[in-house]
Every structure is written in C-alpha cells, then in structure tokens.
XYZ file of N, CA and C in Angstrom:
285
model
N 0.841 -1.190 0.000
C 0.000 0.000 0.000
C 0.882 1.248 0.000
N 0.646 2.124 -0.941
C 1.385 3.380 -1.069
C 0.845 4.382 -0.056
N 1.743 4.922 0.768
C 1.306 5.849 1.807
C 1.330 7.303 1.375
N 2.201 7.637 0.448
C 2.316 9.034 0.046
C 2.510 9.127 -1.468
N 2.089 10.235 -2.001
C 2.287 10.524 -3.415
C 3.759 10.829 -3.649
N 4.335 10.221 -4.667
C 5.724 10.476 -5.009
C 5.790 11.370 -6.238
N 6.587 12.405 -6.141
C 6.798 13.268 -7.303
C 7.954 12.685 -8.096
N 7.689 12.400 -9.374
C 8.685 11.772 -10.229
C 8.956 12.633 -11.454
N 10.145 12.459 -12.010
C 10.516 13.169 -13.231
C 9.970 12.413 -14.440
N 10.274 12.904 -15.614
C 9.775 12.281 -16.843
C 10.255 10.850 -17.027
N 11.395 10.475 -16.421
C 11.900 9.105 -16.556
C 11.754 8.302 -15.272
N 10.951 8.803 -14.331
C 10.646 8.046 -13.125
C 11.605 8.238 -11.963
N 12.486 9.221 -12.042
C 13.399 9.500 -10.930
C 12.717 10.403 -9.912
N 13.261 10.426 -8.699
C 12.722 11.274 -7.648
C 12.894 12.746 -8.028
N 11.804 13.480 -8.018
C 11.803 14.899 -8.347
C 12.785 15.662 -7.466
N 12.758 15.383 -6.167
C 13.575 16.139 -5.213
C 15.062 15.807 -5.349
N 15.379 14.568 -5.659
C 16.789 14.207 -5.869
C 17.335 14.861 -7.129
N 16.547 14.880 -8.182
C 16.983 15.503 -9.434
C 17.149 17.015 -9.235
N 16.243 17.626 -8.491
C 16.364 19.050 -8.193
C 17.653 19.328 -7.423
N 17.976 18.486 -6.474
C 19.206 18.630 -5.700
C 20.439 18.481 -6.587
N 20.421 17.494 -7.470
C 21.536 17.296 -8.399
C 21.715 18.533 -9.275
N 20.609 19.099 -9.738
C 20.691 20.285 -10.587
C 21.345 21.438 -9.829
N 20.899 21.713 -8.607
C 21.455 22.827 -7.850
C 22.926 22.584 -7.514
N 23.274 21.386 -7.103
C 24.677 21.094 -6.785
C 25.555 21.190 -8.023
N 25.040 20.802 -9.177
C 25.799 20.908 -10.424
C 26.032 22.365 -10.797
N 25.032 23.199 -10.576
C 25.197 24.629 -10.839
C 26.284 25.189 -9.920
N 26.248 24.804 -8.655
C 27.271 25.266 -7.701
C 28.674 24.883 -8.142
N 28.808 23.692 -8.712
C 30.118 23.192 -9.131
C 30.502 23.634 -10.536
N 29.573 24.279 -11.241
C 29.850 24.721 -12.602
C 29.779 23.598 -13.624
N 29.104 22.505 -13.275
C 28.951 21.374 -14.204
C 27.685 21.589 -15.029
N 27.837 22.365 -16.105
C 26.697 22.753 -16.926
C 26.030 21.547 -17.576
N 26.809 20.559 -17.988
C 26.247 19.387 -18.661
C 25.312 18.604 -17.735
N 25.757 18.320 -16.517
C 24.922 17.578 -15.575
C 23.704 18.403 -15.154
N 23.912 19.697 -14.940
C 22.787 20.567 -14.572
C 21.747 20.604 -15.688
N 22.209 20.639 -16.925
C 21.292 20.638 -18.063
C 20.511 19.347 -18.172
N 21.171 18.230 -17.930
C 20.476 16.948 -17.963
C 19.411 16.890 -16.861
N 19.764 17.369 -15.667
C 18.795 17.381 -14.564
C 17.609 18.277 -14.899
N 17.882 19.433 -15.503
C 16.791 20.325 -15.885
C 15.889 19.652 -16.921
N 16.496 18.961 -17.897
C 15.711 18.245 -18.904
C 14.791 17.220 -18.236
N 15.277 16.546 -17.206
C 14.458 15.569 -16.470
C 13.206 16.223 -15.881
N 13.335 17.482 -15.478
C 12.239 18.174 -14.799
C 11.254 18.841 -15.748
N 11.650 18.988 -17.005
C 10.775 19.640 -17.982
C 9.860 18.632 -18.655
N 8.759 18.998 -19.206
C 8.149 20.324 -19.234
C 7.223 20.588 -18.062
N 6.924 19.582 -17.274
C 5.914 19.729 -16.222
C 6.278 20.618 -15.058
N 7.536 20.964 -14.909
C 7.974 21.722 -13.738
C 8.483 23.116 -14.064
N 8.064 23.683 -15.183
C 8.568 25.008 -15.567
C 8.294 26.076 -14.512
N 7.091 26.175 -13.953
C 6.870 27.199 -12.912
C 7.779 26.981 -11.695
N 7.964 25.726 -11.308
C 8.845 25.427 -10.179
C 10.283 25.828 -10.514
N 10.743 25.498 -11.717
C 12.114 25.818 -12.102
C 12.357 27.324 -12.142
N 11.383 28.082 -12.592
C 11.543 29.542 -12.596
C 11.786 30.055 -11.182
N 10.997 29.572 -10.236
C 11.173 29.985 -8.838
C 12.490 29.468 -8.274
N 12.820 28.224 -8.576
C 14.048 27.618 -8.054
C 15.282 28.332 -8.584
N 15.256 28.733 -9.845
C 16.386 29.462 -10.422
C 16.610 30.789 -9.705
N 15.523 31.451 -9.310
C 15.669 32.694 -8.550
C 16.355 32.431 -7.213
N 15.952 31.364 -6.546
C 16.551 31.012 -5.249
C 18.022 30.649 -5.427
N 18.323 29.815 -6.418
C 19.705 29.393 -6.649
C 20.576 30.602 -6.982
N 20.072 31.488 -7.827
C 20.872 32.658 -8.211
C 21.132 33.560 -7.008
N 20.159 33.692 -6.124
C 20.339 34.532 -4.933
C 21.263 33.882 -3.909
N 21.154 32.575 -3.749
C 21.947 31.879 -2.733
C 23.373 31.580 -3.178
N 23.570 31.245 -4.440
C 24.834 30.653 -4.867
C 25.669 31.484 -5.828
N 25.087 32.492 -6.452
C 25.812 33.226 -7.485
C 26.159 34.635 -7.012
N 27.357 35.064 -7.354
C 27.858 36.375 -6.967
C 27.385 37.417 -7.976
N 27.031 38.583 -7.486
C 26.679 39.678 -8.381
C 25.186 39.823 -8.606
N 24.832 40.419 -9.729
C 23.437 40.769 -10.026
C 22.759 39.742 -10.927
N 23.169 38.509 -10.833
C 22.596 37.443 -11.669
C 21.097 37.294 -11.420
N 20.649 37.498 -10.191
C 19.231 37.301 -9.867
C 18.340 38.195 -10.720
N 18.754 39.426 -10.970
C 17.956 40.321 -11.823
C 17.861 39.776 -13.243
N 18.938 39.220 -13.741
C 18.926 38.640 -15.084
C 18.036 37.401 -15.133
N 18.106 36.577 -14.089
C 17.254 35.381 -14.014
C 15.787 35.790 -13.933
N 15.488 36.821 -13.168
C 14.117 37.315 -13.068
C 13.613 37.776 -14.431
N 14.425 38.499 -15.167
C 14.023 38.958 -16.513
C 13.781 37.773 -17.438
N 14.649 36.766 -17.366
C 14.461 35.577 -18.205
C 13.198 34.810 -17.811
N 12.921 34.712 -16.512
C 11.739 33.963 -16.079
C 10.452 34.656 -16.497
N 10.499 35.959 -16.647
C 9.322 36.693 -17.116
C 9.089 36.484 -18.607
N 10.163 36.193 -19.347
C 10.019 35.898 -20.775
C 9.198 34.622 -20.936
N 9.620 33.572 -20.219
C 8.849 32.341 -20.156
C 8.840 31.481 -21.410
N 9.682 31.750 -22.400
C 9.682 30.886 -23.579
C 10.630 29.703 -23.373
N 10.759 28.885 -24.380
C 11.548 27.663 -24.272
C 13.043 27.874 -24.137
N 13.525 29.076 -24.460
C 14.961 29.333 -24.361
C 15.353 30.006 -23.051
N 14.390 30.495 -22.293
C 14.694 31.262 -21.085
C 15.384 30.411 -20.019
N 14.867 29.217 -19.771
C 15.468 28.376 -18.731
C 16.882 27.921 -19.085
N 17.138 27.436 -20.305
C 18.524 27.081 -20.638
C 19.481 28.277 -20.575
N 19.011 29.459 -20.968
C 19.860 30.646 -20.875
C 20.148 30.994 -19.426
N 19.134 30.858 -18.568
C 19.331 31.099 -17.137
C 20.298 30.103 -16.526
N 20.164 28.859 -16.927
C 21.065 27.814 -16.442
C 22.500 28.111 -16.872
N 22.681 28.542 -18.109
C 24.016 28.881 -18.602
C 24.601 30.058 -17.828
N 23.786 31.065 -17.541
C 24.256 32.209 -16.761
C 24.729 31.784 -15.374
N 23.926 30.974 -14.712
C 24.281 30.538 -13.365
C 25.473 29.582 -13.368
N 25.555 28.757 -14.407
C 26.658 27.816 -14.485
C 28.006 28.488 -14.658
N 28.023 29.630 -15.322
C 29.291 30.322 -15.575
C 29.547 31.459 -14.597
N 28.571 31.795 -13.763
C 28.723 32.906 -12.813
C 29.699 32.532 -11.697
N 30.328 33.553 -11.143
C 31.171 33.339 -9.979
C 30.275 32.936 -8.812
N 30.697 31.959 -8.037
C 29.875 31.426 -6.951
C 30.254 32.050 -5.610
N 29.283 32.125 -4.723
C 29.517 32.678 -3.390
C 29.883 31.600 -2.378
N 29.720 30.347 -2.763
C 30.040 29.250 -1.832
C 31.280 28.531 -2.258
C-alpha cells in the first residue's frame, strides 16, 4: 500500500533528488549535468524551475545574476530556462 504521493521526473526518478543534483551541479559549474537534470524536470515543472532558479541565483551566485534570471523567467519561452542555467553555471559562486 502506497502511503504518500511520489513526485517523479519524466523518466521516473525522484523529483527532489533531481532538483538537488541540478542545484549542486550549478554550484560546481557542471553545466552538462545541470542541463540533464533540468531536462528531467521539464516540461511539467517550468513554474517550479523559474522559482528555483531565482533562489539558486540569490543563494549561490555572486553579483546581479538574480535580476537577469528574473528577466528571463518573465520571458517564459523555451529558451529562457537554458539561458538562465548557462548564466548561473558560468557565474562566480559565493560558496
């Protein structure tokens, strides 16, 4: 008997583990792994990813990246999230 609803990605992985991998990859500057994790979360999690990118940019990236991420999230097209991921992946980190 299933006790709780599990959030899964498009290939059946744990939503929360994939989200963690994405954020840790951004912190380490591993754009390839972060991109794969983001792909796992799309397309069903776009609103969540927009919010998460704002948090990651504020917590982990040095400078005014958050304003750029906010502008990209307002665009909301298919290229905004990959561009935001690229910005965060190459930004200087605070941790």
